[in-house]
mmCIF file of C-alpha atoms in Angstrom:
data_model
loop_
_atom_site.group_PDB
_atom_site.id
_atom_site.type_symbol
_atom_site.label_atom_id
_atom_site.label_comp_id
_atom_site.label_asym_id
_atom_site.label_seq_id
_atom_site.Cartn_x
_atom_site.Cartn_y
_atom_site.Cartn_z
ATOM 1 C CA MET G 272 -48.509 -13.902 -10.871
ATOM 2 C CA MET G 273 -47.378 -10.614 -12.614
ATOM 3 C CA THR G 274 -44.226 -11.225 -14.663
ATOM 4 C CA TRP G 275 -41.447 -8.618 -14.832
ATOM 5 C CA LYS G 276 -42.548 -7.659 -18.478
ATOM 6 C CA LYS G 277 -46.148 -7.195 -17.370
ATOM 7 C CA LEU G 278 -45.092 -5.170 -14.524
ATOM 8 C CA ALA G 279 -42.912 -2.986 -16.869
ATOM 9 C CA ALA G 280 -45.817 -2.741 -19.240
ATOM 10 C CA THR G 281 -48.266 -1.604 -16.374
ATOM 11 C CA THR G 282 -45.919 0.966 -15.070
ATOM 12 C CA ALA G 283 -45.191 2.352 -18.561
ATOM 13 C CA ALA G 284 -48.804 2.666 -19.176
ATOM 14 C CA PHE G 285 -49.171 4.950 -15.980
ATOM 15 C CA GLY G 286 -46.312 7.021 -17.189
ATOM 16 C CA PHE G 287 -43.508 5.364 -15.269
ATOM 17 C CA GLY G 288 -40.562 3.312 -16.406
ATOM 18 C CA ALA G 289 -37.245 1.589 -15.472
ATOM 19 C CA ALA G 290 -36.241 4.820 -13.707
ATOM 20 C CA ALA G 291 -39.173 4.722 -11.485
ATOM 21 C CA LEU G 292 -38.828 1.202 -10.611
ATOM 22 C CA SER G 293 -35.091 1.928 -9.521
ATOM 23 C CA GLY G 294 -36.052 4.770 -7.373
ATOM 24 C CA ILE G 295 -34.749 7.554 -9.632
ATOM 25 C CA ALA G 296 -37.010 10.516 -9.748
ATOM 26 C CA ILE G 297 -38.962 11.174 -13.072
ATOM 27 C CA ASN G 298 -38.095 14.523 -14.533
ATOM 28 C CA THR G 299 -41.408 16.622 -14.126
ATOM 29 C CA THR G 300 -39.724 19.924 -14.120
ATOM 30 C CA PRO G 301 -41.570 22.467 -16.314
ATOM 31 C CA ALA G 302 -39.688 23.857 -19.413
ATOM 32 C CA MET G 303 -37.561 26.742 -18.339
ATOM 33 C CA ALA G 304 -34.232 28.433 -19.127
ATOM 34 C CA ALA G 305 -31.278 26.381 -17.470
ATOM 35 C CA ASP G 306 -28.516 28.170 -15.761
ATOM 36 C CA THR G 307 -25.959 25.397 -17.063
ATOM 37 C CA THR G 308 -25.912 23.162 -20.008
ATOM 38 C CA LEU G 309 -23.945 19.849 -19.994
ATOM 39 C CA LYS G 310 -23.437 18.214 -23.366
ATOM 40 C CA ILE G 311 -22.692 14.600 -23.503
ATOM 41 C CA ALA G 312 -21.116 13.135 -26.721
ATOM 42 C CA PHE G 313 -20.223 9.531 -27.736
ATOM 43 C CA LEU G 314 -19.794 7.691 -30.975
ATOM 44 C CA GLY G 315 -22.271 4.922 -30.228
ATOM 45 C CA SER G 316 -25.823 4.818 -31.387
ATOM 46 C CA PRO G 317 -28.980 5.282 -29.414
ATOM 47 C CA ASP G 318 -29.220 1.405 -29.246
ATOM 48 C CA ASP G 319 -26.061 1.298 -27.097
ATOM 49 C CA GLU G 320 -26.072 1.196 -23.261
ATOM 50 C CA ASP G 321 -24.211 4.351 -23.346
ATOM 51 C CA TYR G 322 -27.366 6.186 -24.544
ATOM 52 C CA ASP G 323 -29.544 4.508 -22.013
ATOM 53 C CA GLY G 324 -27.114 5.569 -19.158
ATOM 54 C CA SER G 325 -26.913 9.151 -20.496
ATOM 55 C CA LEU G 326 -30.681 9.332 -20.445
ATOM 56 C CA VAL G 327 -30.833 8.239 -16.943
ATOM 57 C CA LEU G 328 -28.132 10.910 -15.968
ATOM 58 C CA LYS G 329 -30.165 13.542 -17.961
ATOM 59 C CA ASN G 330 -33.550 12.632 -16.211
ATOM 60 C CA TYR G 331 -31.943 12.497 -12.741
ATOM 61 C CA VAL G 332 -29.859 15.830 -13.101
ATOM 62 C CA GLU G 333 -32.417 17.950 -14.656
ATOM 63 C CA SER G 334 -35.132 16.628 -12.179
ATOM 64 C CA ALA G 335 -32.827 16.908 -9.090
ATOM 65 C CA SER G 336 -31.645 20.440 -10.076
ATOM 66 C CA ASN G 337 -35.175 21.772 -10.799
ATOM 67 C CA GLY G 338 -34.186 22.624 -14.209
ATOM 68 C CA ALA G 339 -31.082 24.650 -13.245
ATOM 69 C CA ILE G 340 -29.043 22.108 -15.174
ATOM 70 C CA GLU G 341 -29.927 21.012 -18.681
ATOM 71 C CA VAL G 342 -28.328 17.882 -20.212
ATOM 72 C CA GLU G 343 -27.928 17.469 -24.083
ATOM 73 C CA ILE G 344 -27.036 14.190 -25.468
ATOM 74 C CA PHE G 345 -25.201 13.867 -28.881
ATOM 75 C CA PRO G 346 -24.934 10.188 -29.832
ATOM 76 C CA SER G 347 -23.595 8.659 -33.186
ATOM 77 C CA GLY G 348 -20.776 11.045 -33.584
ATOM 78 C CA ARG G 349 -23.227 14.097 -33.938
ATOM 79 C CA PHE G 350 -21.113 16.384 -31.852
ATOM 80 C CA CYS G 351 -17.653 14.857 -32.783
ATOM 81 C CA SER G 352 -16.890 12.445 -35.505
ATOM 82 C CA ASN G 353 -14.083 10.331 -34.024
ATOM 83 C CA ALA G 354 -12.416 9.504 -30.755
ATOM 84 C CA ASP G 355 -9.553 12.147 -31.219
ATOM 85 C CA GLU G 356 -12.029 15.004 -31.927
ATOM 86 C CA CYS G 357 -14.229 14.082 -28.930
ATOM 87 C CA SER G 358 -11.242 13.934 -26.667
ATOM 88 C CA GLU G 359 -10.003 17.349 -27.931
ATOM 89 C CA ALA G 360 -13.407 18.859 -27.396
ATOM 90 C CA LEU G 361 -13.492 17.488 -23.819
ATOM 91 C CA LEU G 362 -10.172 18.671 -22.925
ATOM 92 C CA ASP G 363 -10.404 22.098 -24.492
ATOM 93 C CA GLY G 364 -13.858 22.702 -22.830
ATOM 94 C CA ARG G 365 -16.250 22.692 -25.769
ATOM 95 C CA LEU G 366 -17.736 19.369 -24.598
ATOM 96 C CA GLU G 367 -18.567 18.790 -20.943
ATOM 97 C CA ILE G 368 -19.003 15.081 -20.753
ATOM 98 C CA TYR G 369 -17.407 12.120 -23.023
ATOM 99 C CA ILE G 370 -16.673 8.357 -22.473
ATOM 100 C CA THR G 371 -13.497 6.645 -23.284
ATOM 101 C CA THR G 372 -12.466 2.969 -23.495
ATOM 102 C CA ASN G 373 -9.324 1.892 -21.669
ATOM 103 C CA GLY G 374 -7.505 2.401 -25.047
ATOM 104 C CA GLY G 375 -8.899 6.055 -25.373
ATOM 105 C CA LEU G 376 -7.723 6.772 -21.965
ATOM 106 C CA ALA G 377 -4.274 5.459 -22.766
ATOM 107 C CA GLY G 378 -3.861 8.037 -25.500
ATOM 108 C CA TRP G 379 -3.979 10.885 -22.921
ATOM 109 C CA TYR G 380 -2.315 8.906 -20.041
ATOM 110 C CA PRO G 381 -0.298 5.812 -21.423
ATOM 111 C CA PRO G 382 0.095 4.141 -18.078
ATOM 112 C CA ALA G 383 -3.527 3.515 -18.068
ATOM 113 C CA GLN G 384 -2.797 0.528 -20.462
ATOM 114 C CA PHE G 385 -2.785 -1.479 -17.152
ATOM 115 C CA LEU G 386 -6.574 -1.635 -17.435
ATOM 116 C CA ASP G 387 -6.166 -3.882 -20.329
ATOM 117 C CA LEU G 388 -3.526 -6.275 -18.921
ATOM 118 C CA PRO G 389 -4.879 -9.696 -20.062
ATOM 119 C CA TYR G 390 -6.887 -11.601 -17.431
ATOM 120 C CA LEU G 391 -6.459 -8.966 -14.722
ATOM 121 C CA LEU G 392 -10.161 -9.277 -13.734
ATOM 122 C CA PRO G 393 -11.641 -12.613 -13.096
ATOM 123 C CA ASN G 394 -15.486 -11.831 -13.410
ATOM 124 C CA ASP G 395 -18.072 -9.100 -13.684
ATOM 125 C CA ARG G 396 -18.569 -8.960 -9.944
ATOM 126 C CA VAL G 397 -14.907 -8.461 -9.103
ATOM 127 C CA ALA G 398 -14.631 -5.888 -11.912
ATOM 128 C CA GLU G 399 -17.609 -3.909 -10.575
ATOM 129 C CA CYS G 400 -16.187 -4.002 -7.225
ATOM 130 C CA VAL G 401 -12.814 -2.770 -8.477
ATOM 131 C CA PHE G 402 -14.262 0.080 -10.415
ATOM 132 C CA ASP G 403 -16.481 1.211 -7.418
ATOM 133 C CA GLY G 404 -13.343 1.281 -5.224
ATOM 134 C CA PRO G 405 -10.286 3.372 -4.404
ATOM 135 C CA LEU G 406 -8.454 2.442 -7.779
ATOM 136 C CA VAL G 407 -10.871 4.907 -9.564
ATOM 137 C CA GLY G 408 -9.966 7.664 -7.192
ATOM 138 C CA LYS G 409 -6.207 6.893 -8.031
ATOM 139 C CA ILE G 410 -6.900 6.975 -11.805
ATOM 140 C CA ARG G 411 -8.866 10.337 -11.362
ATOM 141 C CA ALA G 412 -6.045 11.941 -9.291
ATOM 142 C CA ALA G 413 -3.339 10.732 -11.718
ATOM 143 C CA VAL G 414 -5.053 12.148 -14.789
ATOM 144 C CA LEU G 415 -5.943 15.405 -13.140
ATOM 145 C CA GLN G 416 -2.297 15.823 -12.242
ATOM 146 C CA ASP G 417 -0.848 14.662 -15.615
ATOM 147 C CA VAL G 418 -3.685 15.854 -18.084
ATOM 148 C CA GLY G 419 -5.562 18.322 -15.956
ATOM 149 C CA ALA G 420 -8.521 19.065 -17.774
ATOM 150 C CA ALA G 421 -10.664 15.902 -17.254
ATOM 151 C CA ARG G 422 -12.294 14.321 -14.123
ATOM 152 C CA LEU G 423 -13.261 10.703 -13.952
ATOM 153 C CA MET G 424 -16.754 10.408 -12.747
ATOM 154 C CA ALA G 425 -17.738 6.813 -13.028
ATOM 155 C CA VAL G 426 -16.752 3.529 -14.734
ATOM 156 C CA SER G 427 -19.385 1.483 -16.472
ATOM 157 C CA ASN G 428 -19.154 -1.449 -19.168
ATOM 158 C CA THR G 429 -19.421 -1.256 -23.033
ATOM 159 C CA GLY G 430 -19.952 -4.452 -24.503
ATOM 160 C CA GLY G 431 -18.964 -7.104 -21.855
ATOM 161 C CA TRP G 432 -15.644 -9.015 -22.284
ATOM 162 C CA ARG G 433 -13.198 -9.082 -24.942
ATOM 163 C CA ASN G 434 -13.102 -12.712 -26.302
ATOM 164 C CA ILE G 435 -11.248 -14.466 -29.150
ATOM 165 C CA ALA G 436 -13.690 -15.059 -32.156
ATOM 166 C CA THR G 437 -12.437 -16.739 -35.261
ATOM 167 C CA THR G 438 -13.741 -17.731 -38.821
ATOM 168 C CA SER G 439 -12.661 -21.309 -39.284
ATOM 169 C CA LYS G 440 -10.854 -22.657 -36.235
ATOM 170 C CA GLN G 441 -11.991 -23.072 -32.582
ATOM 171 C CA VAL G 442 -9.622 -21.687 -30.128
ATOM 172 C CA LYS G 443 -9.338 -23.754 -26.995
ATOM 173 C CA THR G 444 -5.795 -23.246 -25.798
ATOM 174 C CA PRO G 445 -3.012 -20.741 -26.699
ATOM 175 C CA ASP G 446 -1.539 -23.143 -29.041
ATOM 176 C CA ASP G 447 -4.785 -22.704 -31.187
ATOM 177 C CA VAL G 448 -3.935 -19.028 -31.645
ATOM 178 C CA ASP G 449 -0.557 -19.845 -33.211
ATOM 179 C CA GLY G 450 -0.417 -18.158 -36.749
ATOM 180 C CA LEU G 451 -3.734 -16.821 -36.625
ATOM 181 C CA LYS G 452 -4.316 -13.343 -38.195
ATOM 182 C CA LEU G 453 -6.301 -11.466 -35.497
ATOM 183 C CA ARG G 454 -7.606 -7.998 -35.792
ATOM 184 C CA THR G 455 -6.744 -5.737 -32.963
ATOM 185 C CA ILE G 456 -7.174 -2.019 -32.123
ATOM 186 C CA GLY G 457 -4.029 0.004 -32.489
ATOM 187 C CA ALA G 458 -3.152 -0.045 -28.781
ATOM 188 C CA ASP G 459 0.235 -1.600 -28.010
ATOM 189 C CA ILE G 460 -1.041 -3.792 -25.192
ATOM 190 C CA GLN G 461 -3.524 -5.253 -27.631
ATOM 191 C CA ILE G 462 -1.101 -5.925 -30.108
ATOM 192 C CA GLU G 463 1.309 -7.422 -27.481
ATOM 193 C CA LEU G 464 -1.333 -9.937 -26.298
ATOM 194 C CA VAL G 465 -1.814 -11.436 -29.855
ATOM 195 C CA LYS G 466 1.834 -11.725 -30.261
ATOM 196 C CA SER G 467 2.341 -13.311 -26.811
ATOM 197 C CA LEU G 468 -0.279 -16.119 -27.805
ATOM 198 C CA GLY G 469 1.509 -16.791 -31.019
ATOM 199 C CA GLY G 470 -0.752 -14.987 -33.291
ATOM 200 C CA ASN G 471 -0.292 -12.247 -36.020
ATOM 201 C CA PRO G 472 -1.804 -8.885 -34.846
ATOM 202 C CA THR G 473 -3.493 -6.891 -37.501
ATOM 203 C CA PRO G 474 -4.739 -3.462 -36.672
ATOM 204 C CA ILE G 475 -7.739 -2.623 -38.603
ATOM 205 C CA ALA G 476 -10.357 0.279 -38.364
ATOM 206 C CA TRP G 477 -13.630 -0.706 -37.003
ATOM 207 C CA PRO G 478 -15.558 -0.020 -40.023
ATOM 208 C CA GLU G 479 -13.358 -2.199 -42.007
ATOM 209 C CA VAL G 480 -13.646 -5.363 -39.775
ATOM 210 C CA TYR G 481 -16.665 -6.937 -41.486
ATOM 211 C CA THR G 482 -14.977 -6.855 -45.024
ATOM 212 C CA SER G 483 -11.638 -7.985 -43.631
ATOM 213 C CA LEU G 484 -13.262 -11.142 -42.049
ATOM 214 C CA GLY G 485 -15.100 -11.929 -45.173
ATOM 215 C CA THR G 486 -12.027 -11.674 -47.407
ATOM 216 C CA GLY G 487 -9.562 -13.415 -45.218
ATOM 217 C CA VAL G 488 -7.622 -10.343 -44.388
ATOM 218 C CA VAL G 489 -8.111 -11.512 -40.849
ATOM 219 C CA GLU G 490 -9.176 -14.938 -39.495
ATOM 220 C CA GLY G 491 -10.612 -13.544 -36.211
ATOM 221 C CA THR G 492 -10.984 -10.690 -33.799
ATOM 222 C CA LYS G 493 -11.117 -9.750 -30.154
ATOM 223 C CA ASN G 494 -14.419 -8.294 -29.224
ATOM 224 C CA GLY G 495 -17.431 -8.303 -26.897
ATOM 225 C CA ILE G 496 -20.577 -10.615 -28.293
ATOM 226 C CA THR G 497 -22.726 -7.596 -28.381
ATOM 227 C CA ASP G 498 -20.485 -5.610 -30.707
ATOM 228 C CA ILE G 499 -20.002 -8.922 -32.847
ATOM 229 C CA VAL G 500 -23.697 -9.209 -33.445
ATOM 230 C CA ASN G 501 -24.373 -5.485 -33.840
ATOM 231 C CA MET G 502 -21.987 -5.486 -36.609
ATOM 232 C CA LYS G 503 -23.219 -8.760 -38.059
ATOM 233 C CA PHE G 504 -19.768 -10.437 -37.954
ATOM 234 C CA GLN G 505 -21.450 -13.615 -37.175
ATOM 235 C CA ASP G 506 -21.814 -13.874 -41.133
ATOM 236 C CA HIS G 507 -18.164 -14.647 -41.005
ATOM 237 C CA LEU G 508 -17.156 -15.581 -37.466
ATOM 238 C CA LYS G 509 -18.156 -19.200 -36.497
ATOM 239 C CA TYR G 510 -16.371 -19.691 -33.309
ATOM 240 C CA ILE G 511 -16.002 -17.637 -29.954
ATOM 241 C CA SER G 512 -13.838 -18.869 -27.038
ATOM 242 C CA LEU G 513 -14.936 -17.243 -23.755
ATOM 243 C CA ASP G 514 -11.388 -16.626 -22.580
ATOM 244 C CA GLY G 515 -12.477 -13.137 -21.154
ATOM 245 C CA HIS G 516 -8.998 -11.488 -21.438
ATOM 246 C CA ALA G 517 -10.252 -8.104 -21.010
ATOM 247 C CA TYR G 518 -13.172 -6.244 -19.429
ATOM 248 C CA MET G 519 -14.475 -3.649 -21.726
ATOM 249 C CA ALA G 520 -14.570 -0.741 -19.169
ATOM 250 C CA ALA G 521 -16.136 2.534 -20.134
ATOM 251 C CA LEU G 522 -14.797 5.497 -18.388
ATOM 252 C CA TRP G 523 -16.959 8.526 -18.224
ATOM 253 C CA TRP G 524 -15.169 12.033 -18.084
ATOM 254 C CA MET G 525 -16.346 15.539 -17.274
ATOM 255 C CA ASN G 526 -14.379 18.608 -18.218
ATOM 256 C CA GLU G 527 -12.568 19.954 -15.027
ATOM 257 C CA ASP G 528 -13.453 23.492 -15.479
ATOM 258 C CA ALA G 529 -17.240 22.664 -16.117
ATOM 259 C CA PHE G 530 -17.333 20.586 -12.883
ATOM 260 C CA GLN G 531 -15.544 23.201 -10.794
ATOM 261 C CA ASP G 532 -18.059 26.011 -12.222
ATOM 262 C CA LEU G 533 -20.889 24.125 -10.611
ATOM 263 C CA SER G 534 -22.013 24.790 -6.968
ATOM 264 C CA PRO G 535 -21.243 22.192 -4.516
ATOM 265 C CA GLU G 536 -24.988 21.231 -4.373
ATOM 266 C CA HIS G 537 -24.968 20.814 -8.108
ATOM 267 C CA GLN G 538 -21.608 18.971 -8.128
ATOM 268 C CA ARG G 539 -23.220 16.341 -5.927
ATOM 269 C CA ILE G 540 -26.379 16.155 -8.124
ATOM 270 C CA VAL G 541 -24.112 15.601 -11.259
ATOM 271 C CA TYR G 542 -22.017 13.030 -9.409
ATOM 272 C CA ASP G 543 -24.960 11.170 -8.256
ATOM 273 C CA GLY G 544 -26.346 11.152 -11.807
ATOM 274 C CA PHE G 545 -23.105 9.471 -13.038
ATOM 275 C CA GLN G 546 -23.648 6.820 -10.429
ATOM 276 C CA PHE G 547 -27.216 6.012 -11.777
ATOM 277 C CA LEU G 548 -25.793 6.079 -15.366
ATOM 278 C CA LYS G 549 -23.003 3.645 -14.278
ATOM 279 C CA GLN G 550 -25.677 1.176 -12.926
ATOM 280 C CA THR G 551 -27.757 1.463 -16.195
ATOM 281 C CA ALA G 552 -24.878 0.920 -18.487
ATOM 282 C CA ARG G 553 -23.475 -1.965 -16.587
ATOM 283 C CA VAL G 554 -26.593 -4.127 -16.661
ATOM 284 C CA LEU G 555 -27.632 -3.589 -20.186
ATOM 285 C CA PRO G 556 -24.548 -5.347 -21.743
ATOM 286 C CA MET G 557 -25.303 -8.484 -19.777
ATOM 287 C CA ARG G 558 -28.980 -8.411 -20.837
ATOM 288 C CA LYS G 559 -28.247 -7.711 -24.344
ATOM 289 C CA GLY G 560 -25.556 -10.435 -24.348
ATOM 290 C CA VAL G 561 -28.306 -13.055 -23.628
ATOM 291 C CA ASP G 562 -29.761 -12.391 -27.044
ATOM 292 C CA ALA G 563 -26.606 -11.769 -28.872
ATOM 293 C CA PHE G 564 -25.247 -15.238 -27.880
ATOM 294 C CA GLU G 565 -28.471 -16.819 -29.172
ATOM 295 C CA THR G 566 -28.249 -14.871 -32.421
ATOM 296 C CA PHE G 567 -24.629 -15.891 -32.645
ATOM 297 C CA LYS G 568 -25.666 -19.683 -32.350
ATOM 298 C CA GLU G 569 -28.543 -19.264 -34.504
ATOM 299 C CA ALA G 570 -26.198 -18.096 -37.302
ATOM 300 C CA GLY G 571 -24.357 -21.458 -36.885
ATOM 301 C CA GLY G 572 -21.765 -20.148 -34.395
ATOM 302 C CA THR G 573 -20.139 -22.281 -31.850
ATOM 303 C CA ILE G 574 -19.386 -21.069 -28.280
ATOM 304 C CA TYR G 575 -16.711 -22.538 -26.125
ATOM 305 C CA SER G 576 -15.796 -21.923 -22.343
ATOM 306 C CA PRO G 577 -12.048 -22.863 -21.591
ATOM 307 C CA THR G 578 -11.706 -25.115 -18.759
ATOM 308 C CA ALA G 579 -9.798 -23.910 -15.616
ATOM 309 C CA GLU G 580 -6.664 -25.502 -16.926
ATOM 310 C CA GLU G 581 -7.144 -23.905 -20.372
ATOM 311 C CA LYS G 582 -7.678 -20.635 -18.701
ATOM 312 C CA ALA G 583 -4.559 -20.998 -16.690
ATOM 313 C CA ALA G 584 -2.576 -21.795 -19.882
ATOM 314 C CA PHE G 585 -3.878 -18.507 -21.542
ATOM 315 C CA GLN G 586 -2.787 -16.535 -18.352
ATOM 316 C CA LYS G 587 0.753 -18.025 -18.591
ATOM 317 C CA ALA G 588 1.098 -17.384 -22.267
ATOM 318 C CA ALA G 589 -0.065 -13.745 -21.698
ATOM 319 C CA GLN G 590 2.602 -13.187 -18.944
ATOM 320 C CA PRO G 591 5.055 -11.360 -21.532
ATOM 321 C CA VAL G 592 2.390 -8.528 -21.839
ATOM 322 C CA TRP G 593 2.585 -7.903 -18.139
ATOM 323 C CA ASP G 594 6.392 -7.845 -18.536
ATOM 324 C CA TRP G 595 6.156 -5.418 -21.475
ATOM 325 C CA TYR G 596 4.001 -3.248 -19.363
ATOM 326 C CA GLU G 597 6.365 -3.287 -16.298
ATOM 327 C CA LYS G 598 9.386 -2.524 -18.511
ATOM 328 C CA ASN G 599 7.591 0.552 -19.959
ATOM 329 C CA PHE G 600 5.714 1.846 -17.062
ATOM 330 C CA GLY G 601 6.972 0.309 -13.886
ATOM 331 C CA ASP G 602 4.781 -1.760 -11.524
ATOM 332 C CA GLU G 603 2.971 0.859 -9.456
ATOM 333 C CA TRP G 604 -0.380 0.533 -11.384
ATOM 334 C CA ILE G 605 0.185 -3.236 -11.599
ATOM 335 C CA GLN G 606 0.468 -3.558 -7.802
ATOM 336 C CA ALA G 607 -2.543 -1.022 -7.225
ATOM 337 C CA ALA G 608 -4.790 -3.193 -9.576
ATOM 338 C CA GLN G 609 -3.710 -6.511 -8.070
ATOM 339 C CA THR G 610 -4.243 -5.211 -4.611
ATOM 340 C CA ALA G 611 -7.843 -4.003 -5.711
ATOM 341 C CA VAL G 612 -8.695 -7.354 -7.262
ATOM 342 C CA ASN G 613 -7.366 -9.216 -4.240
ATOM 343 C CA ASP G 614 -9.275 -6.890 -1.750
ATOM 344 C CA CYS G 615 -12.491 -7.297 -3.823
ATOM 345 C CA GLU G 616 -12.258 -11.007 -4.136
ATOM 346 C CA ALA G 617 -11.854 -11.250 -0.367
ATOM 347 C CA LYS G 618 -14.767 -8.807 0.191
ATOM 348 C CA LEU G 619 -17.132 -10.869 -2.071
ATOM 349 C CA THR G 620 -16.026 -14.262 -0.536
ATOM 350 C CA ALA G 621 -16.863 -12.775 2.913
ATOM 351 C CA GLU G 622 -20.280 -11.568 1.763
ATOM 352 C CA PHE G 623 -21.143 -14.996 0.172
ATOM 353 C CA GLU G 624 -19.963 -16.827 3.447
ATOM 354 C CA GLU G 625 -22.230 -14.487 5.527
ATOM 355 C CA ALA G 626 -25.230 -15.180 3.281
ATOM 356 C CA ALA G 627 -24.742 -18.877 3.203
ATOM 357 C CA LYS G 628 -24.691 -19.220 6.842
#
């Protein structure tokens, strides 16, 4: 029997790859001057799923448009060196496509912090269903109305789930977080979460986290496993609790003027390209996570999955974060998000029950 790896090797030998296996056309368009150039920029490296997804979009868009649209990819901060610069370039039209995290979007549209409400999303299937549903359209419309310059095209994943990882203490319950100095990003909602669990939130820039863990400036962090291993944090982190308090969504934006300048036919091609990108960038963090967890364990790390009772205790302890959000932004987005989650859970349950007959 031919294994998946052997099949992939065979197809590669004949000039095909993952795109062909998934039904995406391979770009065989002869080199020619394009009518439109779309630039994609992000801060991640070519090893990230963002780059793989961008390659898939580039291949599809250039092929389906017969070369009328060219896509240029700028990873590793080659076009803009930080999130603020990239956002500014997107919003003023110098850049056509950019990716933000939930926290990055909150910089333009603060109510978007609802996407990081702790324990909002229970698992990957529900998260992907939610980010394929009407909630995305609601976010798109709100940002177009309030910001005006960026159109949400797709939501993928960038690193899996945020979990609590520590240097010297296994976290099993909220009580175990009490007094811990945990690194956070500067987003208010992330800081409020650590406070609600009894920890001491310590915002630290990403390039400084490794040293801060090693010197004891912080005793832990809240990151996905692939980010932890990519940055070699396992040199210092020895415990991970899979509490899954936040889905690391990746929101893909296109400059609104650039989108409207496209013909309806090309708008559809670009939109479909983003859906192929989304599929690619969702799968890769899962696959890379398998190896990353093994790397963490090989470095002497311990991985713990909270029980249902322990998970419920985390959810209860995090309730003040929800209260903080509602006090500052109202409950419109909370209600929209919870409705989306409930609808998706019902849909997925019905699918299973039908399949199990």
